[in-house]
CSV table of C-alpha atoms in Angstrom, one decimal:
chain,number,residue,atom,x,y,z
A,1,UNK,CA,131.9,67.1,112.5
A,2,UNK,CA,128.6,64.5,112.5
A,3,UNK,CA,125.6,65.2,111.1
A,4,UNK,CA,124.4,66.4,114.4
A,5,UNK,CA,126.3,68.6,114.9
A,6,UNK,CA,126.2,70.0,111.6
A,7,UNK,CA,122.2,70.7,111.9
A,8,UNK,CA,122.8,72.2,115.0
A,9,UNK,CA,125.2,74.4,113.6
A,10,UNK,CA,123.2,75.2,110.8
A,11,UNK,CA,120.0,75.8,113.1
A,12,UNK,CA,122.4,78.2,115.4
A,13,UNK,CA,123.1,80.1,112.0
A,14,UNK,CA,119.5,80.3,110.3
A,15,UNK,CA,117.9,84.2,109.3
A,16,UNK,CA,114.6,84.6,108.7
A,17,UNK,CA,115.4,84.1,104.9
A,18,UNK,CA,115.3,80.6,105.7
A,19,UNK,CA,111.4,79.1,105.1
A,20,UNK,CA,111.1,76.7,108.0
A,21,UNK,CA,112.3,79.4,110.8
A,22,UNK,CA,110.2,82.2,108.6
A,23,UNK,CA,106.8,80.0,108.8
A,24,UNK,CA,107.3,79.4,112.0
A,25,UNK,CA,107.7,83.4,113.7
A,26,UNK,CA,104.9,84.8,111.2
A,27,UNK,CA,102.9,82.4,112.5
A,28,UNK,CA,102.3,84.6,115.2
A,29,UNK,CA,99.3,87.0,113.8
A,30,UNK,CA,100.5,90.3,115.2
A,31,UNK,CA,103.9,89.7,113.7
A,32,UNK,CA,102.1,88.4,110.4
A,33,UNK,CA,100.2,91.3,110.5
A,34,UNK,CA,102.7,93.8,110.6
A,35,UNK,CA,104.4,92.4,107.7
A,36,UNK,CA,101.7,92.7,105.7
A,37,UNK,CA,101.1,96.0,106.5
A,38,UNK,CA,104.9,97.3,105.7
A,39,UNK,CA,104.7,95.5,102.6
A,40,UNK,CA,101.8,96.9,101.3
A,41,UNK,CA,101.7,100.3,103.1
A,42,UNK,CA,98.2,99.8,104.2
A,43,UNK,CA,96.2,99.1,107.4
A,44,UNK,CA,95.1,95.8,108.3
A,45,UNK,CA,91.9,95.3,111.1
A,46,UNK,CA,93.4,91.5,111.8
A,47,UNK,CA,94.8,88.3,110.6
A,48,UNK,CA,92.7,85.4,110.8
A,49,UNK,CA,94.1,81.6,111.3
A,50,UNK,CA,97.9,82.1,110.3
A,51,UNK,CA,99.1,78.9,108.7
A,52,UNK,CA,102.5,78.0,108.4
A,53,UNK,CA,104.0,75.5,106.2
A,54,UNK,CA,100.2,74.9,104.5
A,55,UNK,CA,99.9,71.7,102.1
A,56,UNK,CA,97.3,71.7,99.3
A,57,UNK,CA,96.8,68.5,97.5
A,58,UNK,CA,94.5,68.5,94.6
A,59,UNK,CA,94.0,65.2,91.9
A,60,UNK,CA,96.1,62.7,92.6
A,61,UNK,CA,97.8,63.7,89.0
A,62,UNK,CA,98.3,67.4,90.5
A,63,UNK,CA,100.9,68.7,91.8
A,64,UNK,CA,100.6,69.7,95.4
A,65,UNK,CA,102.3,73.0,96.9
A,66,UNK,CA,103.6,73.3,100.5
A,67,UNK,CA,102.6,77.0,101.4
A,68,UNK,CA,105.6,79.3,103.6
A,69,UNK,CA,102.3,81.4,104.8
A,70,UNK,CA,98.6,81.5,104.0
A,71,UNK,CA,96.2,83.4,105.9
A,72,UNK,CA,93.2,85.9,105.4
A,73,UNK,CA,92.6,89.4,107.0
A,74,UNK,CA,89.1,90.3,108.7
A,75,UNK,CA,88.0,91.3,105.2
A,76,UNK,CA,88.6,87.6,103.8
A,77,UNK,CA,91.3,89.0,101.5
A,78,UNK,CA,93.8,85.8,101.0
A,79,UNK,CA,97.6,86.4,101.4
A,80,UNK,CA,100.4,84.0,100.7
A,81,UNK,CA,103.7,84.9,101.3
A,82,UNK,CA,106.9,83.0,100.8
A,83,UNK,CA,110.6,83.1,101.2
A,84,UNK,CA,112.6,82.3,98.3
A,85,UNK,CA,116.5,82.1,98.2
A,86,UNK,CA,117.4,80.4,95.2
A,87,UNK,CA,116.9,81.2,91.6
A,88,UNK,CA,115.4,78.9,89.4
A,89,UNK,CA,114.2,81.3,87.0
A,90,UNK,CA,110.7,79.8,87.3
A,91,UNK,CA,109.1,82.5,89.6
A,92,UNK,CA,106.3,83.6,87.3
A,93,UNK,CA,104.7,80.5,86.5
A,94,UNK,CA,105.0,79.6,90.2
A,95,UNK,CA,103.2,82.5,91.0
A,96,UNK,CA,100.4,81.9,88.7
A,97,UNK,CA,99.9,78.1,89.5
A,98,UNK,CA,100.2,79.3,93.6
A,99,UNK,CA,97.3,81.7,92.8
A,100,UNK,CA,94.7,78.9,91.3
A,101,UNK,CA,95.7,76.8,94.3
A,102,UNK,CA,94.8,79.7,96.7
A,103,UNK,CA,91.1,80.2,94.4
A,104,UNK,CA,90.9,77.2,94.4
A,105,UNK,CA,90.9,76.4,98.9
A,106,UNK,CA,88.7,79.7,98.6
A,107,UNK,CA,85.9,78.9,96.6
A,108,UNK,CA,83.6,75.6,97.1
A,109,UNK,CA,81.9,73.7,94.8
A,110,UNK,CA,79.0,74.8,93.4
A,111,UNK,CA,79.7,78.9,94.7
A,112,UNK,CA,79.8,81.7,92.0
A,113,UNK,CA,83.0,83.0,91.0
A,114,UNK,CA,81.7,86.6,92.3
A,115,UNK,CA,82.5,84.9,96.2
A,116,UNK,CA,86.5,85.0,95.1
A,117,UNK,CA,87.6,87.6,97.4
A,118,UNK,CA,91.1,89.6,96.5
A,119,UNK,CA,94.3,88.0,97.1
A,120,UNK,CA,98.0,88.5,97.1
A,121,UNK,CA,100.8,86.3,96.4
A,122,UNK,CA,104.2,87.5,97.5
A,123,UNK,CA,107.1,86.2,97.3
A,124,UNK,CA,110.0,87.5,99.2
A,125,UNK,CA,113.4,86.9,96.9
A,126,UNK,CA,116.9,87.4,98.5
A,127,UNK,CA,117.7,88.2,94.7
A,128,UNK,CA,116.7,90.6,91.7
A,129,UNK,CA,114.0,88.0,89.6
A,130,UNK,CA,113.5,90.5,86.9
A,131,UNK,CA,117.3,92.5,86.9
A,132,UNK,CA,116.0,96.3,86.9
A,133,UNK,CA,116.9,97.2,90.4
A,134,UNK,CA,114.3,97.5,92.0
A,135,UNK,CA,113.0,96.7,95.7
A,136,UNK,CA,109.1,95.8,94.4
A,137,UNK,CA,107.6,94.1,91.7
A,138,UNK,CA,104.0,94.3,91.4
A,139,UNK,CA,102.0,92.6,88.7
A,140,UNK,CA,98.3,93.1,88.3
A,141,UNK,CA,96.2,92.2,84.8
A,142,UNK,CA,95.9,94.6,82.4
A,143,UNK,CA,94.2,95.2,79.0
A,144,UNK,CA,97.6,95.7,76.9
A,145,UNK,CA,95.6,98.2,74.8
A,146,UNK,CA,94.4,100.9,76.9
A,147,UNK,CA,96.4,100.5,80.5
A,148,UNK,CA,93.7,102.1,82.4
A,149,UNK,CA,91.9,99.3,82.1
A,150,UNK,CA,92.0,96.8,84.6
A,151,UNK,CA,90.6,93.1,84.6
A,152,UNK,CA,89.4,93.4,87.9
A,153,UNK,CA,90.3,89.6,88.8
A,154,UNK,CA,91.3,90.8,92.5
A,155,UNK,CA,94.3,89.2,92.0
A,156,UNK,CA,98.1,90.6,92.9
A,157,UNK,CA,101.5,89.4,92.5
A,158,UNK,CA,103.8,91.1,94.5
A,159,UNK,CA,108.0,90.1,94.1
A,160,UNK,CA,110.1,91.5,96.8
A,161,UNK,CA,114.4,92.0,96.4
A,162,UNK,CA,116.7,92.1,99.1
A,163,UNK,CA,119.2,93.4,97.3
A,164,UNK,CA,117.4,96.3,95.4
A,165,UNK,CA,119.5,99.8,94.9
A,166,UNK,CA,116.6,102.2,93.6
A,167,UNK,CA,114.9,104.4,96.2
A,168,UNK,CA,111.6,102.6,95.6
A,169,UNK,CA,109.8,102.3,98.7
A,170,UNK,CA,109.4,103.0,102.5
A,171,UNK,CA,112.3,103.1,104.7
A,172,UNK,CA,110.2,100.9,106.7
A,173,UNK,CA,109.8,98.0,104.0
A,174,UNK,CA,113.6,98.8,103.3
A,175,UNK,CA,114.8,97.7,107.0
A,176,UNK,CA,112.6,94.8,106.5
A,177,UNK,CA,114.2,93.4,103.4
A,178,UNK,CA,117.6,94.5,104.8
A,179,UNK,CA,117.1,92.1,107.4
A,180,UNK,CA,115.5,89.4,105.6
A,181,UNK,CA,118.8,89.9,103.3
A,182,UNK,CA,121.2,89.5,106.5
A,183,UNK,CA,121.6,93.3,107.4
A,184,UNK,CA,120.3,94.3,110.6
A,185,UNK,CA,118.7,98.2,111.6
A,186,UNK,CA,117.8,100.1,114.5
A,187,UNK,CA,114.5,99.7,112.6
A,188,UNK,CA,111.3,99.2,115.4
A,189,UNK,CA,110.0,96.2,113.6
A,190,UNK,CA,113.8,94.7,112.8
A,191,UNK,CA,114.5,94.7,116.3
A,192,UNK,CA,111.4,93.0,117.2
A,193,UNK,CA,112.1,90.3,114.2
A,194,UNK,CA,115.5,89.7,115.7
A,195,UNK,CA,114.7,89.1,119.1
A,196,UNK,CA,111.8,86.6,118.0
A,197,UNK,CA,114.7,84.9,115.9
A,198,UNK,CA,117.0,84.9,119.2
A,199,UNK,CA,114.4,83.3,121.1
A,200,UNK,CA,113.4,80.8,118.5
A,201,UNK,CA,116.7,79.6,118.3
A,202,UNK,CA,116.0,78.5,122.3
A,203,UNK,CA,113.2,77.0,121.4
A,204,UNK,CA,114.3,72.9,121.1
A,205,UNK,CA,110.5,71.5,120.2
A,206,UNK,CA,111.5,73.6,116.6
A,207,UNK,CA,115.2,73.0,116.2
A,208,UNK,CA,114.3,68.9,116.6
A,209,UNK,CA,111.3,69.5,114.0
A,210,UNK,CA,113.6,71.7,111.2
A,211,UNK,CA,116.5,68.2,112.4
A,212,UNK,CA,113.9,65.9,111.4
A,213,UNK,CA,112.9,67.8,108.1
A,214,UNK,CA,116.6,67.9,107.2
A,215,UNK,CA,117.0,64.3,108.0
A,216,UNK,CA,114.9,62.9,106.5
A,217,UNK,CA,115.2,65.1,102.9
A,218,UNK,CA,118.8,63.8,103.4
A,219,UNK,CA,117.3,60.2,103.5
A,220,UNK,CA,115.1,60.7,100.3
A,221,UNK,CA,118.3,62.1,98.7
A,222,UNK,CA,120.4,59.2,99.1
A,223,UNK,CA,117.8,56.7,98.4
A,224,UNK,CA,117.0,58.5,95.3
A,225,UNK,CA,121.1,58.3,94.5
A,226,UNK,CA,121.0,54.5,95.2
A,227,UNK,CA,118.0,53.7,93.1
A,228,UNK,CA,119.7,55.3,90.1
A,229,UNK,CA,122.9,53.1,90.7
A,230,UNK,CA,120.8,49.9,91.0
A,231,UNK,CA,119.2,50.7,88.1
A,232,UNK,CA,122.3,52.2,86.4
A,233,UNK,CA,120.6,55.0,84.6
A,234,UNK,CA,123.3,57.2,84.2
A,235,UNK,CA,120.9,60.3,83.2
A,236,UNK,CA,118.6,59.5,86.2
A,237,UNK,CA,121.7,59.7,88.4
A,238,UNK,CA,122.6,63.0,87.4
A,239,UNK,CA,119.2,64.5,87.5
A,240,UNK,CA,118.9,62.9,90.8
A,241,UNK,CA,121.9,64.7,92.1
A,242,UNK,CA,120.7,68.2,90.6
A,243,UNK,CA,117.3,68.2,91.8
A,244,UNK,CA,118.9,66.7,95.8
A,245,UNK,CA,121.1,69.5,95.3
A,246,UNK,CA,118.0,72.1,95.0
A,247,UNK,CA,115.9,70.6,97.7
A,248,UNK,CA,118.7,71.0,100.2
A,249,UNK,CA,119.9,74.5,99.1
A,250,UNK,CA,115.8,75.2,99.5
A,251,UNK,CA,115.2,73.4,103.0
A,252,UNK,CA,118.3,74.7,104.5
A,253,UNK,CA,118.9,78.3,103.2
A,254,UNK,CA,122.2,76.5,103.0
A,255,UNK,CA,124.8,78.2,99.6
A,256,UNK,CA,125.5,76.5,96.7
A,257,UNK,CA,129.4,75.2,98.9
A,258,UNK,CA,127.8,74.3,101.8
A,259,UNK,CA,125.0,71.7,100.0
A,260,UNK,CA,127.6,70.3,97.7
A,261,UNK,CA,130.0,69.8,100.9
A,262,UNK,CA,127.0,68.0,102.9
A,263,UNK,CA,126.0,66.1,99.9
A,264,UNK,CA,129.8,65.1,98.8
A,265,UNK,CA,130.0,66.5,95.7
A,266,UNK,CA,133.5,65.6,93.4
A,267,UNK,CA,135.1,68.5,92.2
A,268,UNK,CA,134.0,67.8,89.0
A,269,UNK,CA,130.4,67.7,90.1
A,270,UNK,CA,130.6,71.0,91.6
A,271,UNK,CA,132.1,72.8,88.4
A,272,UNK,CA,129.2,71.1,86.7
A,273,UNK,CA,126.1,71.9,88.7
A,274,UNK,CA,127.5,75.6,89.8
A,275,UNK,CA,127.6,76.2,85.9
A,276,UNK,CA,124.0,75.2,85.8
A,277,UNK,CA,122.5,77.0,88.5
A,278,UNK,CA,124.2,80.3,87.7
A,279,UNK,CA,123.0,79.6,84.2
């Protein structure tokens, strides 16, 4: 099969797990909108300026962060939610550098820090992050001497799991996380999801976008392989490999098999790097 046909292929066979097809249907507000509200069980007046796929670039010396979703809610609360399918067991500090990057967009130079408005980082896992079972995660800062007390920084960070098996929340948020984990409902909002899914797969202005994205990470990938060998850094080589490996199990939604196939793995490079990652 050519590379082509492969994308195509792969674009035929994408969920809404994947973060390119995800950014690109909650991008519609209303839809946007009703996630929010299943996820958090609460009523939302509107979304304001959806923004798929967001960049934010600080110092040159900073690293920058490529938002799934980042939009506000007629009260200026700030939500980001994104899609994550691979464990690299660095969720919690991703969280927290996500959350200055969100105060940071939100609050100009010169403004006091009483303008922050409350926010929400969520992060929708197709995986248990912290192993107890359960659907929802939600961290808020508290004073670890007296629990009643809250810091009041307007600040939450919300970790969703497909796979959760305690009766933890709405049947509602349940269907959703079903789906997002590749099992579909007669749920209302499911059947909406899937049917905007169906119809983005039709839409070819997006499938030659998410071809070009894939391309051209392949591109970086292989250049990155052939600077190593020029420069015969053996270590730099196989770092290069594990992090190409990561970027394309990320971009694609693609399994652990199916990136090591596109990328040509040896068989001893695949018992090596599948040892790592489930490590």
């Amino acid at each position: 099969m050519d590379i082509k046909s492969e994308l195509i292929k792969n674009w035929e066979e994408l969920g809404l797990s994947n973060d390119f097809l995800f950014g690109k249907i909650m991008s519609k507000p209303e839809l946007c909108k009703q996630m929010l509200e299943t996820i958090l069980e609460i009523e939302i007046e509107r979304i304001e300026y959806p923004e798929a796929q967001k960049s934010i670039i600080e110092e040159k010396d900073a690293r920058s962060v490529r938002l799934d979703i980042y939009v506000r809610d007629g009260k200026g609360t700030v939500y980001n939610i994104e899609i994550q399918t691979v464990d690299k067991k660095e969720l919690p500090k991703r969280s927290r550098y996500y959350q200055s990057m969100l105060d940071i967009q939100e609050l100009n130079r010169g403004e006091y820090y009483k303008n922050l408005k409350q926010s929400y980082v969520i992060f929708i896992c197709t995986f248990d992050a912290f192993h107890e079972g359960r659907h929802r995660y939600t961290f808020e800062n508290l004073c670890r001497e007296n629990h009643e007390l809250a810091l009041g920084d307007g600040t939450t960070k919300i970790f969703l799991n497909t796979e959760g098996i305690l009766d933890d929340i709405s049947s509602d948020l349940k269907a959703f996380l079903d789906y997002i984990g590749g099992r579909k409902s007669d749920n209302d909002f499911v059947k909406k999801l899937d049917e905007e899914v169906k119809m983005a797969k039709q839409n070819r202005e997006w499938r030659r976008e998410y071809m070009t994205l894939i391309m051209r990470d392949r591109e970086n990938i292989e250049k990155g392989i052939e600077q190593g060998l020029e420069q015969g850094l053996e270590q730099g080589l196989e770092q290069g490999k594990f992090v190409s490996l990561k970027s394309l199990m990320e971009s694609t939604g693609w399994t652990i098999t199916q990136a090591m196939d596109a990328l040509k793995f040896s068989a001893e490079d695949r018992e090596k790097y599948t040892r790592t990652l489930n490590n």
